[in-house]
Short mmCIF file of C-alpha atoms and ligand atoms in Angstrom, two decimals:
data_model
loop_
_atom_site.label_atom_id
_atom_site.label_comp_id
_atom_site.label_asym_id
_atom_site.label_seq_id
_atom_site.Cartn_x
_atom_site.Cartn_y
_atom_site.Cartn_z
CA UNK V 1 19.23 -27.79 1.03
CA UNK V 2 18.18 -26.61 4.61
CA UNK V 3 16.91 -23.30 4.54
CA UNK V 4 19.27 -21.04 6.92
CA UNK V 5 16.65 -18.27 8.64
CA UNK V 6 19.54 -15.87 9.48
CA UNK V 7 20.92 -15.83 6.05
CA UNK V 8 20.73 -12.44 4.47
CA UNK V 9 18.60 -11.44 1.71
CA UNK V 10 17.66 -8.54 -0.05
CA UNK V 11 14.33 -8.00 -1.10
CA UNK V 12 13.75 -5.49 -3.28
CA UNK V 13 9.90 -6.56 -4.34
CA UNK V 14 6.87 -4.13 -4.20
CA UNK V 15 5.81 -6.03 -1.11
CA UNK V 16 6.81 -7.93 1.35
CA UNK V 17 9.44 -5.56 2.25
CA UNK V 18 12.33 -6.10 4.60
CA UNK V 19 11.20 -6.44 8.20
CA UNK V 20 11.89 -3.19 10.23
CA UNK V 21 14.41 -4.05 12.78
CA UNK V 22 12.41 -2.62 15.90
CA UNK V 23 9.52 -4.46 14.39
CA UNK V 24 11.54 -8.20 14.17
CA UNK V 25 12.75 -7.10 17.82
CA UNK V 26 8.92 -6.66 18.98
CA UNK V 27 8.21 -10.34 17.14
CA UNK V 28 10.10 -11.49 20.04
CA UNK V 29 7.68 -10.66 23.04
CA UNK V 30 5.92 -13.24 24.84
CA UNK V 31 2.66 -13.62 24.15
CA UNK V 32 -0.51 -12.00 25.78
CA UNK V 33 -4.12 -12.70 25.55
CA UNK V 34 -5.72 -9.94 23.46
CA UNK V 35 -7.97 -9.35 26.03
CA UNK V 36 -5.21 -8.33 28.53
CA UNK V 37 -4.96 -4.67 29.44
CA UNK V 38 -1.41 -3.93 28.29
CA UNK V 39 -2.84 -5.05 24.53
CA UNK V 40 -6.04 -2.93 24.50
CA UNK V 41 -3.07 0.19 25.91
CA UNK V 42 -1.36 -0.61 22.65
CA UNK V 43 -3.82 -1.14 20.53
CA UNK V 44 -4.98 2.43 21.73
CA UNK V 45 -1.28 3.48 20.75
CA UNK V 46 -1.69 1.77 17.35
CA UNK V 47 -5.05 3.86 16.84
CA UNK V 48 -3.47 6.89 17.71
CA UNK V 49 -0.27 6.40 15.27
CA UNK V 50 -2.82 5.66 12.45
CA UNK V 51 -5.03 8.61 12.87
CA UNK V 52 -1.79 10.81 12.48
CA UNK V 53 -0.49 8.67 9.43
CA UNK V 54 -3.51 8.43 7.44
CA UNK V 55 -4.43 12.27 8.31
CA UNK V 56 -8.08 11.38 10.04
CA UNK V 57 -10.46 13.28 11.52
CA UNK V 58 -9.56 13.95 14.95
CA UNK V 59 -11.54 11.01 16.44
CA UNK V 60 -11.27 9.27 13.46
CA UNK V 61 -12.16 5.48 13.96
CA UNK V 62 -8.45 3.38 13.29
CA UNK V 63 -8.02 -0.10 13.61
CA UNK V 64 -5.81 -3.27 12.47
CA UNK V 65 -7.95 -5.72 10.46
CA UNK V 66 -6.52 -9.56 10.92
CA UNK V 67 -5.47 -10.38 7.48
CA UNK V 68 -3.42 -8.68 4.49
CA UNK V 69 -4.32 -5.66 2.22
CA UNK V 70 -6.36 -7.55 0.13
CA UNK V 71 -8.78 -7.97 3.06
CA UNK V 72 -8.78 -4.49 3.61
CA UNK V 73 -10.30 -3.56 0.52
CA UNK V 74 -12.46 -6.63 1.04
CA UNK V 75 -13.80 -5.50 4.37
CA UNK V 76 -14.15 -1.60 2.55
CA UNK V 77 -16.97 -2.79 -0.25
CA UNK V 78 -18.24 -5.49 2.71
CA UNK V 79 -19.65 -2.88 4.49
CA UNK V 80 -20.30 0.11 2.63
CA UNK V 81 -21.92 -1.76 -0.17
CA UNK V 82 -25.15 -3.21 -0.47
CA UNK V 83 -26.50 -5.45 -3.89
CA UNK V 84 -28.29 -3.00 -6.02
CA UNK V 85 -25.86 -0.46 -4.99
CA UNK V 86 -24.37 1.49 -7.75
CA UNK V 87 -20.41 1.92 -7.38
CA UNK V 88 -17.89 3.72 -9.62
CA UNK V 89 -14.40 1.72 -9.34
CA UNK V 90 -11.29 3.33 -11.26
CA UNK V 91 -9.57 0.33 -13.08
CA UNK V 92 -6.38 1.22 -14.48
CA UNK V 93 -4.42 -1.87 -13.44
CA UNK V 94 -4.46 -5.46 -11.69
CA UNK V 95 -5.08 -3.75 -7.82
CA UNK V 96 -8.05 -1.55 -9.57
CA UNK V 97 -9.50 -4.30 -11.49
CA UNK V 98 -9.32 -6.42 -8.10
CA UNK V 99 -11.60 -3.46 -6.18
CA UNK V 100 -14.06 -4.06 -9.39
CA UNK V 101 -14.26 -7.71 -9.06
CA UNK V 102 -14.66 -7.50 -4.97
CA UNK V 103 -17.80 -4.69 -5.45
CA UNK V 104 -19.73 -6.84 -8.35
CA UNK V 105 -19.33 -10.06 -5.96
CA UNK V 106 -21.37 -7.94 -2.78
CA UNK V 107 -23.78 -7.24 -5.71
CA UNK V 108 -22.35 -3.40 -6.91
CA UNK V 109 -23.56 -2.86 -10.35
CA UNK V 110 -20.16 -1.65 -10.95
CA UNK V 111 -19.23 1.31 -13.39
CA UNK V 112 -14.98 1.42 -14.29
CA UNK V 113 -12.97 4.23 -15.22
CA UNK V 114 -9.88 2.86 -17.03
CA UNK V 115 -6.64 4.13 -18.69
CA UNK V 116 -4.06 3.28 -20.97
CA UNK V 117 -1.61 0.70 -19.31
CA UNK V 118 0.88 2.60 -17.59
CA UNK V 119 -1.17 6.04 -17.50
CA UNK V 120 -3.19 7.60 -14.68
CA UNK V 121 -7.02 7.83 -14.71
CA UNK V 122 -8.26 11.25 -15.98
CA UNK V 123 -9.97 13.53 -13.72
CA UNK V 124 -12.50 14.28 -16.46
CA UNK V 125 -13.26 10.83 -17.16
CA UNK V 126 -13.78 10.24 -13.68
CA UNK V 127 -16.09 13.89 -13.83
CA UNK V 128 -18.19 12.45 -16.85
CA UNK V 129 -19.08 9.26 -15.16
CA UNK V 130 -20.45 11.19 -12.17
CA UNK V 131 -22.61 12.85 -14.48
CA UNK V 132 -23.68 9.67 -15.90
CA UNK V 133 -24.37 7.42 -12.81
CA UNK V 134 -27.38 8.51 -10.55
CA UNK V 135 -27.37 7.78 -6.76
CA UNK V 136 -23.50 6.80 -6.57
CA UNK V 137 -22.88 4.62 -3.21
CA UNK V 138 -18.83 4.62 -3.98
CA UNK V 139 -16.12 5.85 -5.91
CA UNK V 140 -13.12 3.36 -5.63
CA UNK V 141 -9.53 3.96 -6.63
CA UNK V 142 -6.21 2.49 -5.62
CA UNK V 143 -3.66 5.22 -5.32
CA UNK V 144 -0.48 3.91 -6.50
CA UNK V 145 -1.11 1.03 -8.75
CA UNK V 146 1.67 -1.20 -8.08
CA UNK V 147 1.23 -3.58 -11.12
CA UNK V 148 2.28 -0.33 -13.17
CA UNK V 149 4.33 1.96 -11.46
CA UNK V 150 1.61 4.74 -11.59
CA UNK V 151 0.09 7.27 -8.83
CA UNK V 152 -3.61 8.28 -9.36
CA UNK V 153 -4.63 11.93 -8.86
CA UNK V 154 -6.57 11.24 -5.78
CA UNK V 155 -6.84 14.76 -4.53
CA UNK V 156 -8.77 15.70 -7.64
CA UNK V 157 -10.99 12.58 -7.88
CA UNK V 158 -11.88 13.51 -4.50
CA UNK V 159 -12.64 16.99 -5.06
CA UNK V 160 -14.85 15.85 -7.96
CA UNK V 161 -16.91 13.06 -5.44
CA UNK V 162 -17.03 15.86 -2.59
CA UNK V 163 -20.65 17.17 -2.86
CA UNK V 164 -22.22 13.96 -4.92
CA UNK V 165 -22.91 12.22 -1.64
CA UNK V 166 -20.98 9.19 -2.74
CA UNK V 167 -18.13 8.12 -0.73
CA UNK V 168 -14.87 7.55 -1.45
CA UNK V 169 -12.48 4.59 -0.75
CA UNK V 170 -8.67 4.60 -1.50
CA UNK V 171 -6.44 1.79 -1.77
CA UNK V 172 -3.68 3.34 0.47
CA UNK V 173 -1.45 0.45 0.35
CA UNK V 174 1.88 2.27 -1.87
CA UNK V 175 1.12 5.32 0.17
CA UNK V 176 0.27 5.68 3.32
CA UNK V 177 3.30 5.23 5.33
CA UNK V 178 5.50 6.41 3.02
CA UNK V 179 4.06 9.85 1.44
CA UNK V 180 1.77 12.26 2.91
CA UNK V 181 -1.67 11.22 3.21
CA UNK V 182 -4.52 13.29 4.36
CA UNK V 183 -7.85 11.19 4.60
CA UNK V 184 -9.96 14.00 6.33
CA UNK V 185 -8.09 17.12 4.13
CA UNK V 186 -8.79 15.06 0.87
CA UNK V 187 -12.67 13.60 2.31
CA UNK V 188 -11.22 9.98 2.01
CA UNK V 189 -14.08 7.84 3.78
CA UNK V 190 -12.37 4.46 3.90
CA UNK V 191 -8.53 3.96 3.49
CA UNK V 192 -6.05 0.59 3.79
CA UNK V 193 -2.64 -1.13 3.43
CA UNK V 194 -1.16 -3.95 4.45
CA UNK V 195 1.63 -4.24 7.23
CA UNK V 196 4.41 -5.70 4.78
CA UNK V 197 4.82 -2.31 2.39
CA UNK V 198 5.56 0.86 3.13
CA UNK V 199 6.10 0.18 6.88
CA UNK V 200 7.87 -2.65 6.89
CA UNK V 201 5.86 -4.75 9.10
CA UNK V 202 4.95 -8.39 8.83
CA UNK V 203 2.59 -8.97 6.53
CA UNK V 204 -0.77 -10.53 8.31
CA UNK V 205 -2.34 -6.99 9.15
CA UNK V 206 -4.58 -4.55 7.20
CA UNK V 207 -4.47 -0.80 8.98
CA UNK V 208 -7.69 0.75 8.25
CA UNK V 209 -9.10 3.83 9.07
CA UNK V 210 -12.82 4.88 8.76
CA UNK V 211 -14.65 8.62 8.43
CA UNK V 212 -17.71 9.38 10.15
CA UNK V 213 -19.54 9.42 7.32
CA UNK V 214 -18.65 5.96 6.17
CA UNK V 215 -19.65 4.85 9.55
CA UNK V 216 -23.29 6.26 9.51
CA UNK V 217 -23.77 5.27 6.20
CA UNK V 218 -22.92 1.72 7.15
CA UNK V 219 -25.25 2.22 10.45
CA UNK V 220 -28.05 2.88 7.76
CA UNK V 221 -27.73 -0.59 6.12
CA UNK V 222 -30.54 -2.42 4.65
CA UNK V 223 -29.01 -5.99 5.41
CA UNK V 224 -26.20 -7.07 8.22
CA UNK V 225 -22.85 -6.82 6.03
CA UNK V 226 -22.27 -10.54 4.87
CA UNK V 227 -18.72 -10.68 5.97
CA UNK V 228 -18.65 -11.28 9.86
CA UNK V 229 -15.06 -11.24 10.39
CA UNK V 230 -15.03 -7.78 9.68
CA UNK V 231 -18.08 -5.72 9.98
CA UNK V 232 -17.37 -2.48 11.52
CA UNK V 233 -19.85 -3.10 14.34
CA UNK V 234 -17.38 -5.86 15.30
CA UNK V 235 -14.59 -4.01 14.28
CA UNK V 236 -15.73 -1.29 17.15
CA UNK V 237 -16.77 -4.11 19.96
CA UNK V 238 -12.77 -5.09 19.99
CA UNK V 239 -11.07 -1.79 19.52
CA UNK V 240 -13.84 0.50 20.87
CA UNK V 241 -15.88 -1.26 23.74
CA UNK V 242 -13.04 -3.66 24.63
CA UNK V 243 -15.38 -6.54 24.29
CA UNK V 244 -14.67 -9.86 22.56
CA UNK V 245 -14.95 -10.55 18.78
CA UNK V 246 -12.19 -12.61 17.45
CA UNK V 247 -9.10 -13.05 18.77
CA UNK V 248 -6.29 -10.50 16.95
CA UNK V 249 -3.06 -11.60 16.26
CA UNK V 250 -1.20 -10.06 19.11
CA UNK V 251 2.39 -10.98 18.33
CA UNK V 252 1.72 -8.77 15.00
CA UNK V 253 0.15 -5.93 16.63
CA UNK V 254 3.82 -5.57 19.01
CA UNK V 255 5.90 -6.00 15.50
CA UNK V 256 3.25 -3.03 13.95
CA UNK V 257 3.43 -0.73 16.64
CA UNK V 258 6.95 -0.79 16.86
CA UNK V 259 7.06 -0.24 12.77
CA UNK V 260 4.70 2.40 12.71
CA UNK V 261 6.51 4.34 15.78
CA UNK V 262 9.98 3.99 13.74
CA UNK V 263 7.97 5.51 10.65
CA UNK V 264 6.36 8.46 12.46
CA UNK V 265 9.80 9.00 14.58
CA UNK V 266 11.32 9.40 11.03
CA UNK V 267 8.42 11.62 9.76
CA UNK V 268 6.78 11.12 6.34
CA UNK V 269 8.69 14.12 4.52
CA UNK V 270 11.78 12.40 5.03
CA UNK V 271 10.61 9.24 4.10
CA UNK V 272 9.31 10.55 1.01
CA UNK V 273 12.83 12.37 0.51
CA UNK V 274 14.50 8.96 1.01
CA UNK V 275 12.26 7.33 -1.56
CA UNK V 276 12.94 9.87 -3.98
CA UNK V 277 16.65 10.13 -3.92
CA UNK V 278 17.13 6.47 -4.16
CA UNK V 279 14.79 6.43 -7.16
CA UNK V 280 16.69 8.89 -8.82
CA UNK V 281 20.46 7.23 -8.09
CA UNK V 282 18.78 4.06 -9.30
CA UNK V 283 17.76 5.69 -12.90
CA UNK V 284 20.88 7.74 -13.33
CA UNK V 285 23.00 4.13 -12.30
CA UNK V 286 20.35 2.31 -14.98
CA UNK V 287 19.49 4.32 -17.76
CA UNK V 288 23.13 4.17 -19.49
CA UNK V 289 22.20 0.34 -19.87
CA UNK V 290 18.75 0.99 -22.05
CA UNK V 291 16.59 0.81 -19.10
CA UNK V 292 13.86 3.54 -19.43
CA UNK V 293 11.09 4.99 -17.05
CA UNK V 294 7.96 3.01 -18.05
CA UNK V 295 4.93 5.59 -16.97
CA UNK V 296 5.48 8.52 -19.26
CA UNK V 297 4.42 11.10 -17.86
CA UNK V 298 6.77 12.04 -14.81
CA UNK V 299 3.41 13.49 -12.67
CA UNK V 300 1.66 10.35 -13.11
CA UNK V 301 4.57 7.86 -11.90
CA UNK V 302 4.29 6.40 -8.28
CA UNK V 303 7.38 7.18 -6.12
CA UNK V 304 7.38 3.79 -4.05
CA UNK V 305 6.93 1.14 -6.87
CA UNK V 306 10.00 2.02 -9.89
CA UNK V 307 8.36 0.62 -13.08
CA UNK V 308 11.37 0.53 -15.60
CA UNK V 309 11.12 -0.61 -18.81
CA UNK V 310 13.67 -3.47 -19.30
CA UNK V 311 16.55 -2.42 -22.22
CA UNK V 312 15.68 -4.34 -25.77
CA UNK V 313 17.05 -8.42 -25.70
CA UNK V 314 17.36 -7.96 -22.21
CA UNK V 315 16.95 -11.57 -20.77
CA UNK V 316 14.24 -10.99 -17.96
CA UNK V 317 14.04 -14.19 -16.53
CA UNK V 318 17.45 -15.46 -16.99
CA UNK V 319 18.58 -12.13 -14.87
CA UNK V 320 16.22 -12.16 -12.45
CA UNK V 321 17.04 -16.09 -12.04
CA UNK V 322 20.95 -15.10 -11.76
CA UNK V 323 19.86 -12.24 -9.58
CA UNK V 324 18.35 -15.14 -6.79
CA UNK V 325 21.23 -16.98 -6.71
CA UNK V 326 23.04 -14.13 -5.20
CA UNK V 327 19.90 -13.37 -2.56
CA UNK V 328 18.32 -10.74 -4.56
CA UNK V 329 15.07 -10.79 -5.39
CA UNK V 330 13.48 -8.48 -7.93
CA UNK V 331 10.22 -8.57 -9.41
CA UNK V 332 9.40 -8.40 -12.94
CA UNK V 333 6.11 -7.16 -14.87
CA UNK V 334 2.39 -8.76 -14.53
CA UNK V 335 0.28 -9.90 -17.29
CA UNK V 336 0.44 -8.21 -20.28
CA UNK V 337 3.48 -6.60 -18.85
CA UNK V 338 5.57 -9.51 -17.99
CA UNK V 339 9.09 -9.46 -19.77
CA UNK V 340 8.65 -5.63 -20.49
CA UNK V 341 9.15 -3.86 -17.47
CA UNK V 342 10.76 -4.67 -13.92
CA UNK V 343 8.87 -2.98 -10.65
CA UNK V 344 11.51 -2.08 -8.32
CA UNK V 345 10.43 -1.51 -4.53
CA UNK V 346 10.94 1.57 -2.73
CA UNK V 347 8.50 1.54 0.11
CA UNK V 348 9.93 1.07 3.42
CA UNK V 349 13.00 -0.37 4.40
CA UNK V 350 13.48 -1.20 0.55
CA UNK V 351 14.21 2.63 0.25
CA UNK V 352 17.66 2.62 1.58
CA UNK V 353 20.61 2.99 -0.32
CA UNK V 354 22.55 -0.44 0.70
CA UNK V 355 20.31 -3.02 -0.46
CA UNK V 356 20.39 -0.97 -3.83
CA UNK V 357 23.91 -0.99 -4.13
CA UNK V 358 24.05 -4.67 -3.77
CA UNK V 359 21.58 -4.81 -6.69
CA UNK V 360 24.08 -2.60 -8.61
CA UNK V 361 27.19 -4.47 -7.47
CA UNK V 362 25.35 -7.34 -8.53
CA UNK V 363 24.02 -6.77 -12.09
CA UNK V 364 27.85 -5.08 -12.94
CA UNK V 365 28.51 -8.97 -12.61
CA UNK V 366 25.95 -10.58 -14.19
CA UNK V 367 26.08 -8.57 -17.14
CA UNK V 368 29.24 -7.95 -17.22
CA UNK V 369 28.84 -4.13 -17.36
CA UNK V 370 30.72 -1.72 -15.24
CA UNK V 371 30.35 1.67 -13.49
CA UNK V 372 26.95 1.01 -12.32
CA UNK V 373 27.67 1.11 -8.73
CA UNK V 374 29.95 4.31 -9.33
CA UNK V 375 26.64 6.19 -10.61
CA UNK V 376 24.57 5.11 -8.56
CA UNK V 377 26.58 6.49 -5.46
CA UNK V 378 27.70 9.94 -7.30
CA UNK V 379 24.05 10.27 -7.99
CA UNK V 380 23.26 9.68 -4.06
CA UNK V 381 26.01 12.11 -3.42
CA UNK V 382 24.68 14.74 -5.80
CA UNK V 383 21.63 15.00 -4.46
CA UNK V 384 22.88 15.08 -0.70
CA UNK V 385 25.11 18.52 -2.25
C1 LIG A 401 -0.14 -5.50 -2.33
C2 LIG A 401 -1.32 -4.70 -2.71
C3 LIG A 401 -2.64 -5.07 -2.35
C4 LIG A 401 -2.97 -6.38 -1.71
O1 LIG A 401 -2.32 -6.57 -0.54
P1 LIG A 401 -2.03 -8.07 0.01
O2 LIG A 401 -1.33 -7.73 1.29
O3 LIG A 401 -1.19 -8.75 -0.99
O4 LIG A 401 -3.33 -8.73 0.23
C5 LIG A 401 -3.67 -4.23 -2.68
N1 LIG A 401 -3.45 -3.07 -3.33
C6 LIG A 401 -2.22 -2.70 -3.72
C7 LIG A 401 -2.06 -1.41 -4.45
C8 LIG A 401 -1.12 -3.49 -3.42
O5 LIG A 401 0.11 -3.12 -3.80
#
């Protein structure tokens, strides 16, 4: 079967989400070197855009990193870890566990803080391993663990690192964008995310953004940081000095401006507002059909990424798989929750109330149920009143 690139789809996945359209419009540009003027003007934009959505300092450094989230948290323990170093990583899911397994391979002797699937890390657990851990180099945490469904309390893991003289790195990539973020407010030292979530971007870039602190800290390294690609001093060459490094992917810094501007144009409290009411409209339109909130308590679940526990019998796969058919993709659990729960995306242009109603319109036909897209809409309405 050919595959048609104009047909529509909706993607409903924590990650990719669907392409802004200013963004897809940008894709279109002819190319320019990225040594040419007009990119280094926009890449200054870009900077600019990211200091105000990750809440930096006021110089704060900003950049785009070539590569997907994953190298943004790579690039984070690259440079601000050396072997030896000690480094305190809060593991409550797959994204956490992934920070711990980067940190031991640049030689961390790595300390976890875990939870219950499902729950948030404890403030006080995170409290008595700073007690426990001399001469802390990092404190690691992914803020909205999107293999659960669960937001981490990173304003008060931060308050507890302030004053220890470790830094702190946050896995921004269910946040930023989307909800308020304040990396200089909070004393975040190293934040990312990747293009494709919660603005909608292509995926292929890694917005990070980088305290002063982090950035004398890495100045004071023992050993040159063993990832090339991205070591901050050639990080700063490109974006700072204008000089050569590597060459950036140009075509995806035009699709991320133009993604970020739309996101900032709309403003981050009314994103958040949009994520929330469709959340809600999706639970009232589910929740007469068995499903259930999986994360407990309602302070510890993450806005962007709907973990719902799937209805008992329910046929995961087979829905999911009758789901595709009609263009709609939705993603179920990982690991150990894989058949229980379904993680429903809400960042971005996910977060709209169409492509939901097509899911609802969808499963009244696959499982033969009915009023689902009724509730769903007086829900929407109810909250607009
Ligand atoms: C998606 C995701 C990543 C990894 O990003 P990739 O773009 O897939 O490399 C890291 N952390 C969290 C919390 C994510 O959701």
């Amino acid at each position: 079967m050919p595959l048609d690139a104009f047909r529509e789809h909706v993607l409903l996945t924590p990650g990719p989400t669907p392409i802004h359209p200013r963004a897809l419009q940008a894709m279109t540009r002819p190319m320019l070197g990225h040594m040419d003027p007009e990119v280094f003007a926009l890449n200054r934009e870009i900077q600019a855009d990211l200091r105000v959505m990750y809440g930096t300092e006021p110089e704060g450094f900003t950049a785009l990193l070539a590569g997907t989230g994953s190298l943004g948290m790579e690039a984070g323990f690259a440079n601000l870890v050396e072997a030896g170093d000690e480094v305190l990583v809060c593991a409550n899911g797959s994204f956490g566990r992934r920070m711990a397994e980067m940190a031991a391979r640049y030689g961390a002797r790595v300390h976890l803080v875990t939870a219950p699937l499902g729950e948030a890390v404890r403030p006080e657990d995170v409290a008595t391993q700073l007690e426990m851990v001399q001469d802390l180099r990092m404190v690691a945490v992914v803020h909205g663990e999107t293999s659960t469904g669960v937001l981490n309390p990173v304003p008060e893991i931060a308050e507890l690192v302030r004053g220890t003289g470790a830094l702190l790195a946050v896995d921004a990539v269910t946040t930023a964008g989307m909800e308020p973020f304040h990396m200089a407010e909070w004393g975040v030292d190293y934040a990312y995310t990747g293009a494709q979530k919660c603005l909608s971007a292509p995926p292929g870039v890694a917005p990070v953004a980088i305290s002063d602190r982090a950035l004398s800290r890495y100045g004071a390294r023992h050993t040159p940081t063993p990832l090339w690609y991205c070591d901050f001093e050639g990080l700063r060459d490109y974006w700072t000095r204008h000089t050569y490094h590597h060459t950036v992917p140009v075509n995806l810094h035009f699709a991320f401006h133009a993604a970020l501007q739309a996101a900032l144009d709309e403003g981050m409290e009314t994103r958040q507002r949009r994520v929330q009411r469709v959340g809600d409209a999706i639970l009232s339109a589910l929740t007469p059909l068995g499903f259930s909130p999986y994360v407990r308590r309602p302070q510890d679940r993450l806005p962007t990424v709907l973990a719902l526990r799937l209805p008992d019998g329910f046929d995961d796969a087979g829905v999911r798989q009758a789901l595709r058919v009609r263009e709609i993709s939705v993603t179920g659990g990982l690991g150990p929750t894989a058949g229980v729960i379904w993680r429903l995306g809400l960042m971005g242009e996910a977060a709209r109330p169409g492509p939901y109603r097509t899911l609802m319109a969808a499963l009244e036909d696959v499982l033969g149920a009915r009023g689902l897209v009724a509730r769903f809409d007086e829900a929407l309405e109810g909250v607009l009143a």
